[in-house]
Short mmCIF file of C-alpha atoms in Angstrom, two decimals:
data_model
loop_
_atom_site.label_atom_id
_atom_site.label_comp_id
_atom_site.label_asym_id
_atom_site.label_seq_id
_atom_site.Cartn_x
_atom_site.Cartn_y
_atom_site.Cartn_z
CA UNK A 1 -35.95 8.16 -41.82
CA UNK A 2 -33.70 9.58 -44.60
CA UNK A 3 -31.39 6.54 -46.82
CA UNK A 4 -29.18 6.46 -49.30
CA UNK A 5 -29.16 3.27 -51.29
CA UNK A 6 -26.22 2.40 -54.13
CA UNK A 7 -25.96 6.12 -54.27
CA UNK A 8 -23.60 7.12 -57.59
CA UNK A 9 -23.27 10.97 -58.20
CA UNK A 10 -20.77 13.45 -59.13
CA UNK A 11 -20.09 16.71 -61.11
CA UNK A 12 -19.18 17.94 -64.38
CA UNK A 13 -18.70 14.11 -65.52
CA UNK A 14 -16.47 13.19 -63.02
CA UNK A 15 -17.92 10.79 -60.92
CA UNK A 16 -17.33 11.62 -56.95
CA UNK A 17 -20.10 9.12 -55.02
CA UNK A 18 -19.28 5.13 -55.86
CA UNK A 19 -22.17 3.72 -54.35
CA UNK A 20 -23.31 5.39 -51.05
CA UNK A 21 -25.42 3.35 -48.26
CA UNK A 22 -26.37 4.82 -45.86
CA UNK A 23 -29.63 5.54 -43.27
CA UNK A 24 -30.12 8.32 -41.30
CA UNK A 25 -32.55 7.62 -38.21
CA UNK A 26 -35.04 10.18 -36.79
CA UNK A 27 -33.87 11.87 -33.92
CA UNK A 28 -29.93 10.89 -33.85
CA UNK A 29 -26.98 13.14 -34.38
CA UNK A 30 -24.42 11.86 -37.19
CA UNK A 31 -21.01 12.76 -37.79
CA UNK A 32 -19.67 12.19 -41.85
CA UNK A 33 -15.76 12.34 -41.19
CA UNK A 34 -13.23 11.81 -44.17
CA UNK A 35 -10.12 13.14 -45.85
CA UNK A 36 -10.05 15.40 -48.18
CA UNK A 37 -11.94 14.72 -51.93
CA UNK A 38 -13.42 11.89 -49.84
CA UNK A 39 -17.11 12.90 -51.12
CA UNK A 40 -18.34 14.20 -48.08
CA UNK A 41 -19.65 18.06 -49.41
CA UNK A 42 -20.90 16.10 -52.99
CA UNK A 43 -23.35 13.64 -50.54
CA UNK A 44 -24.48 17.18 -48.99
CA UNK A 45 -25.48 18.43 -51.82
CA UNK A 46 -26.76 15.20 -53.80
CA UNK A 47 -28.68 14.83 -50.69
CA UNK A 48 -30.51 18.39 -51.29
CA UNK A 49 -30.86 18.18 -54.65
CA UNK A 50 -28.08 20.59 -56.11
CA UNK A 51 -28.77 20.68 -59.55
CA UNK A 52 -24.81 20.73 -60.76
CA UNK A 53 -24.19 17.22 -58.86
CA UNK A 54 -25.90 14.34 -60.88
CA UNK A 55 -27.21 11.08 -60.20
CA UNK A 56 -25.65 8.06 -62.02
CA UNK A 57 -27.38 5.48 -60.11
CA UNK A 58 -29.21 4.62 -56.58
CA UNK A 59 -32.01 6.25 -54.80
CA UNK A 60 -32.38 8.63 -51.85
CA UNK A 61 -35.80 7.76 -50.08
CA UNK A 62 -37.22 10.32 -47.12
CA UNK A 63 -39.58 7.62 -45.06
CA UNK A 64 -41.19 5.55 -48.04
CA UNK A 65 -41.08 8.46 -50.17
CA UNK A 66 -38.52 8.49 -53.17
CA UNK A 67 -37.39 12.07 -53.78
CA UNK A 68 -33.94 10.94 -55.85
CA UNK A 69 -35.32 13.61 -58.60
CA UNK A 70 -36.99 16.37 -56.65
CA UNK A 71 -35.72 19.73 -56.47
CA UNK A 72 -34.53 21.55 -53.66
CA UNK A 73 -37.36 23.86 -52.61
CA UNK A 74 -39.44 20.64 -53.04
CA UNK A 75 -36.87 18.96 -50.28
CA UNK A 76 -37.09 21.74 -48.07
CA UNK A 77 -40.73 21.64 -48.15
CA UNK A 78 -40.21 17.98 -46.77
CA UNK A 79 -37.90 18.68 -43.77
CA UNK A 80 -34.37 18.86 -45.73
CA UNK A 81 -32.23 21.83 -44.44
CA UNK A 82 -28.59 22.02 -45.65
CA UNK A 83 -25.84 24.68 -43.90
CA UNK A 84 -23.54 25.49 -46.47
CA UNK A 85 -19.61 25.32 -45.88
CA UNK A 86 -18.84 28.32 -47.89
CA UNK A 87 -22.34 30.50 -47.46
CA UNK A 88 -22.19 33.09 -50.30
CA UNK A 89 -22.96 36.47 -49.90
CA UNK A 90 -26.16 37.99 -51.50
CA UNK A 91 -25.80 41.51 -51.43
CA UNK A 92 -28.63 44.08 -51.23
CA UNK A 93 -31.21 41.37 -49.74
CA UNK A 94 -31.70 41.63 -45.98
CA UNK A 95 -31.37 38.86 -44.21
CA UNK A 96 -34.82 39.33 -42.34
CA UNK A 97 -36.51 39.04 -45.19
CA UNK A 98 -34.54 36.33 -46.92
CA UNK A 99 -35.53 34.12 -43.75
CA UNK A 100 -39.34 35.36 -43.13
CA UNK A 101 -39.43 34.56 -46.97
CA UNK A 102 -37.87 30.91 -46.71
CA UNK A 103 -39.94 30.10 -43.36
CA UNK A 104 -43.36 31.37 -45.19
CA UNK A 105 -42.86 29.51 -48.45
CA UNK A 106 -41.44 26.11 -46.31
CA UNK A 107 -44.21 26.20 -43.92
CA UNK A 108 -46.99 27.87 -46.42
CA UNK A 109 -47.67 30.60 -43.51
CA UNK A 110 -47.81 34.17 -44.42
CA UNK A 111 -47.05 35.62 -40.91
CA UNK A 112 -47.05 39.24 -40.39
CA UNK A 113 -43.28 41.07 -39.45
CA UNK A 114 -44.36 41.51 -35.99
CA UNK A 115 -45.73 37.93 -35.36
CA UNK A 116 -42.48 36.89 -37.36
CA UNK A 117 -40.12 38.86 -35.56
CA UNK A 118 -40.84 38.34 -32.16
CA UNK A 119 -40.71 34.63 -32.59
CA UNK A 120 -36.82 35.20 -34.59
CA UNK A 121 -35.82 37.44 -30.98
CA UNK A 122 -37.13 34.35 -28.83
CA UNK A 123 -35.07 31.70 -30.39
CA UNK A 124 -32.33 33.66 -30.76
CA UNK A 125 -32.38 34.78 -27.14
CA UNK A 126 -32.72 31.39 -26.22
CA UNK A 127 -29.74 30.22 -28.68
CA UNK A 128 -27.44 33.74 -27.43
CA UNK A 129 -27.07 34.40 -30.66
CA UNK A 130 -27.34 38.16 -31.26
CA UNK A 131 -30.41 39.44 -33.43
CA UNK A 132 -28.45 42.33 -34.55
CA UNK A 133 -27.26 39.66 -37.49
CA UNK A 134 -30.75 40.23 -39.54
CA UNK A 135 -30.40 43.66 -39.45
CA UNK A 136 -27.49 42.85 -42.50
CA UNK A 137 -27.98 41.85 -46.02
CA UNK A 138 -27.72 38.04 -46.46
CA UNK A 139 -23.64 37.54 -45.81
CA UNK A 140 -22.95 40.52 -46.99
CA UNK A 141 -19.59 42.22 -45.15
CA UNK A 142 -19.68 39.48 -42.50
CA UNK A 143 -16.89 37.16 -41.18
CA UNK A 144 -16.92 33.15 -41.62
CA UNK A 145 -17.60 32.83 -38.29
CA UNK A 146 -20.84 35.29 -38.60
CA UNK A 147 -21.58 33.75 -41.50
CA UNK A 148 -22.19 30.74 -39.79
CA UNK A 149 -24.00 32.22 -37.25
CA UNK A 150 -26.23 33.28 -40.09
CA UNK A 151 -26.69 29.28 -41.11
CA UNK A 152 -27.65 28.41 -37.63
CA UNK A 153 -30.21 30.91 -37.45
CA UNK A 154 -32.07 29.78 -40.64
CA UNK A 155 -31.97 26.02 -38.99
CA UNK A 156 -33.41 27.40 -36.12
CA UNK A 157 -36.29 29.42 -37.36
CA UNK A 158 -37.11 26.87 -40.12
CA UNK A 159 -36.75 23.69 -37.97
CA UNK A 160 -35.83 21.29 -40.46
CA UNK A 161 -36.65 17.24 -39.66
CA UNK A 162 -33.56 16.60 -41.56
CA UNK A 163 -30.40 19.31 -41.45
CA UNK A 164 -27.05 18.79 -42.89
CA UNK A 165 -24.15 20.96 -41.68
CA UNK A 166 -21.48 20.92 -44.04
CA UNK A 167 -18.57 21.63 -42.27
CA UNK A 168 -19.93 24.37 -39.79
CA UNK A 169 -17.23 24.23 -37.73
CA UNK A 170 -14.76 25.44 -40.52
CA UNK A 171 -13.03 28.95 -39.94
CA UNK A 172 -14.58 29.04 -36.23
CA UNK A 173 -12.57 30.26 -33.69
CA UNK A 174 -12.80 28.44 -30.18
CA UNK A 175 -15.54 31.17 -29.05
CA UNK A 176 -17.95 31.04 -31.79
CA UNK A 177 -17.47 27.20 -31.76
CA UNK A 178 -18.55 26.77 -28.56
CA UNK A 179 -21.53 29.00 -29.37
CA UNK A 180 -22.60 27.07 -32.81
CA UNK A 181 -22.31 23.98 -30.78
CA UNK A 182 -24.42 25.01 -27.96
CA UNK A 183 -26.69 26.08 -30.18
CA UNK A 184 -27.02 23.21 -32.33
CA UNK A 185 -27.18 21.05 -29.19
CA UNK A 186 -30.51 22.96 -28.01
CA UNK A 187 -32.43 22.99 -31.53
CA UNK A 188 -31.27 19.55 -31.40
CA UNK A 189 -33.17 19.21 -27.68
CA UNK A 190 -35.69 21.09 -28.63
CA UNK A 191 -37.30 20.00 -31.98
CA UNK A 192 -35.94 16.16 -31.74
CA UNK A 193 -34.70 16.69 -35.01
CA UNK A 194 -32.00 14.80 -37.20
CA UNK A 195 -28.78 16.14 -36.95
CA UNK A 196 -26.01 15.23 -39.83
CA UNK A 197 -22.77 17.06 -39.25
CA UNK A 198 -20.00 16.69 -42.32
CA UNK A 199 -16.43 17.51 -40.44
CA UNK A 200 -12.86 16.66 -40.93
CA UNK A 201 -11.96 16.93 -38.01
CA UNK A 202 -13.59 15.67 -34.72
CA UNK A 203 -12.94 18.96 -32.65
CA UNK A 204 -16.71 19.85 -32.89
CA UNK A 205 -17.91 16.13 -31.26
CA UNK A 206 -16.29 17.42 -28.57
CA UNK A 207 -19.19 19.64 -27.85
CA UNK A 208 -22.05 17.63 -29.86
CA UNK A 209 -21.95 14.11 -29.40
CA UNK A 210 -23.00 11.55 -32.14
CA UNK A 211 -25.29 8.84 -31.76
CA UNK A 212 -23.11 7.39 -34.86
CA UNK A 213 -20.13 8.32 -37.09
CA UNK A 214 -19.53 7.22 -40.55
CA UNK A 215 -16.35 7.67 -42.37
CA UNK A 216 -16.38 8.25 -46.57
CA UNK A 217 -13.65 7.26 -48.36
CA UNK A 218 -13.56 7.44 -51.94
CA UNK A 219 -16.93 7.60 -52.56
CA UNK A 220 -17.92 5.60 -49.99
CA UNK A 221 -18.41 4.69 -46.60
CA UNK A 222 -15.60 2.67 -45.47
CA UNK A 223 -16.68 2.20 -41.85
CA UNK A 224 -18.71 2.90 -39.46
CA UNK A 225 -19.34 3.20 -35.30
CA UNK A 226 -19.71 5.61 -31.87
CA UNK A 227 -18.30 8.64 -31.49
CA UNK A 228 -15.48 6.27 -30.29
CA UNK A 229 -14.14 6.09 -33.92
CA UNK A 230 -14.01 10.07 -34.12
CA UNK A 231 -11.47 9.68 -31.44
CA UNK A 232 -9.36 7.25 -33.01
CA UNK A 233 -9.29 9.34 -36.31
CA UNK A 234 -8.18 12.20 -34.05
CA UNK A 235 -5.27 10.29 -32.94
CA UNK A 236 -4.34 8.01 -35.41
CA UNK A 237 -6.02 9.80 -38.77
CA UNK A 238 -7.22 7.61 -41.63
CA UNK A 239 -4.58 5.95 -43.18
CA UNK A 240 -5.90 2.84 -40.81
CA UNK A 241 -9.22 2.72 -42.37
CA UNK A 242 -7.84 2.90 -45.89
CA UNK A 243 -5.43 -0.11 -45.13
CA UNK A 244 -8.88 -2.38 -43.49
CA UNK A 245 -11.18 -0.82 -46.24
CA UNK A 246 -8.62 -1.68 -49.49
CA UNK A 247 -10.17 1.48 -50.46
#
């Protein structure tokens, strides 16, 4: 179980989080929906440990374990996996070896290329995502929607407990979404893992359905329910939860 408890955070003094609660159970897909500025990329990255977004006040706990002050590759180590909306570009490092790298410092393996390649080809097979992807540097030269391709692939070779996708469904065209769904879906099947999916809009929960969606609203979260609510905030936005909240 990953919480969040009287989370306060923000960046370069301005303070963004105003007391997050929150739980994330094992196994259950969540959707954090929200206008914009509500908070929702500065939770993603307080979560993982960014080192630009401090902590004011409150606690982030992974089972009974407090890791509020660890650093990232320390949260990775323990299951944390966050897809970035905006995934930079890294050029001159191939992506094969970026990943092979990650997945043997994460899981303290030291596989060989072979070993490690023909178990990258199976899951991408499985996922139809094409392999050809690794043969690039990290980002470098591709498109948003390759790009977050590239995201999904790292979740899938370095199975996270815990992964946060901030906003994966942003710049996706109704092809590739379908794709990054389906493939999130499966990893999702396949490793019982915990899926948290940051989103405006509720287009992509109509391909992955949450267990649960919360809704952040000026630092916090205003409200909270099925993937029912996504619905209404497709049709009615969030002016309504603003006028219950008072926020």
């Amino acid at each position: 179980m990953l919480s969040v408890s009287n989370l306060k955070a923000g960046i370069n003094d301005k303070t963004i989080l105003n007391g997050v609660n929150v739980t994330f159970d094992d196994g259950k897909i969540y959707a954090i929906m929200g206008p914009n500025g509500s908070g929702k990329s500065t939770l993603s990255f307080t979560i993982m440990g960014n080192p630009a977004y401090k902590i004011q006040d409150g606690k982030i706990l992974l089972g009974s374990e407090e890791i509020t002050h660890f650093s990232p590759d320390q949260r990775a180590k323990r299951g944390l996996f966050l897809a970035f909306q905006n995934p930079v570009e890294v050029p001159g490092v191939p992506s094969f070896s970026f990943i092979k790298t990650a997945y043997n410092t994460i899981t303290g393996q030291n596989l060989s290329t072979y070993v490690f390649n023909k178990m990258v080809k199976q899951k991408l097979s499985e996922l139809g995502i094409d392999d050809l992807l690794l043969s690039r540097n990290l980002n470098e030269g591709l498109s948003g929607g390759e790009r977050k391709k590239m995201e999904i692939i790292q979740m899938a070779v370095l199975q996270p407990k815990f992964a946060i996708l901030d906003e994966i469904d942003s710049g996706l065209d109704v092809d590739s979404l379908e794709l990054i769904a389906s493939a999130i879906n499966k990893i999702h099947a396949n490793s019982g893992n915990t899926i948290i999916m940051v989103t405006h809009y509720s287009r992509i929960l109509r391909y992955i359905k949450p267990d649960v969606v919360y809704v952040l609203v000026n630092g916090k979260i205003a409200v909270g329910g099925d993937s029912a609510l996504a619905d209404k905030i497709d049709k009615e936005g969030y002016g309504w939860i603003r006028d219950e909240s008072g926020s």
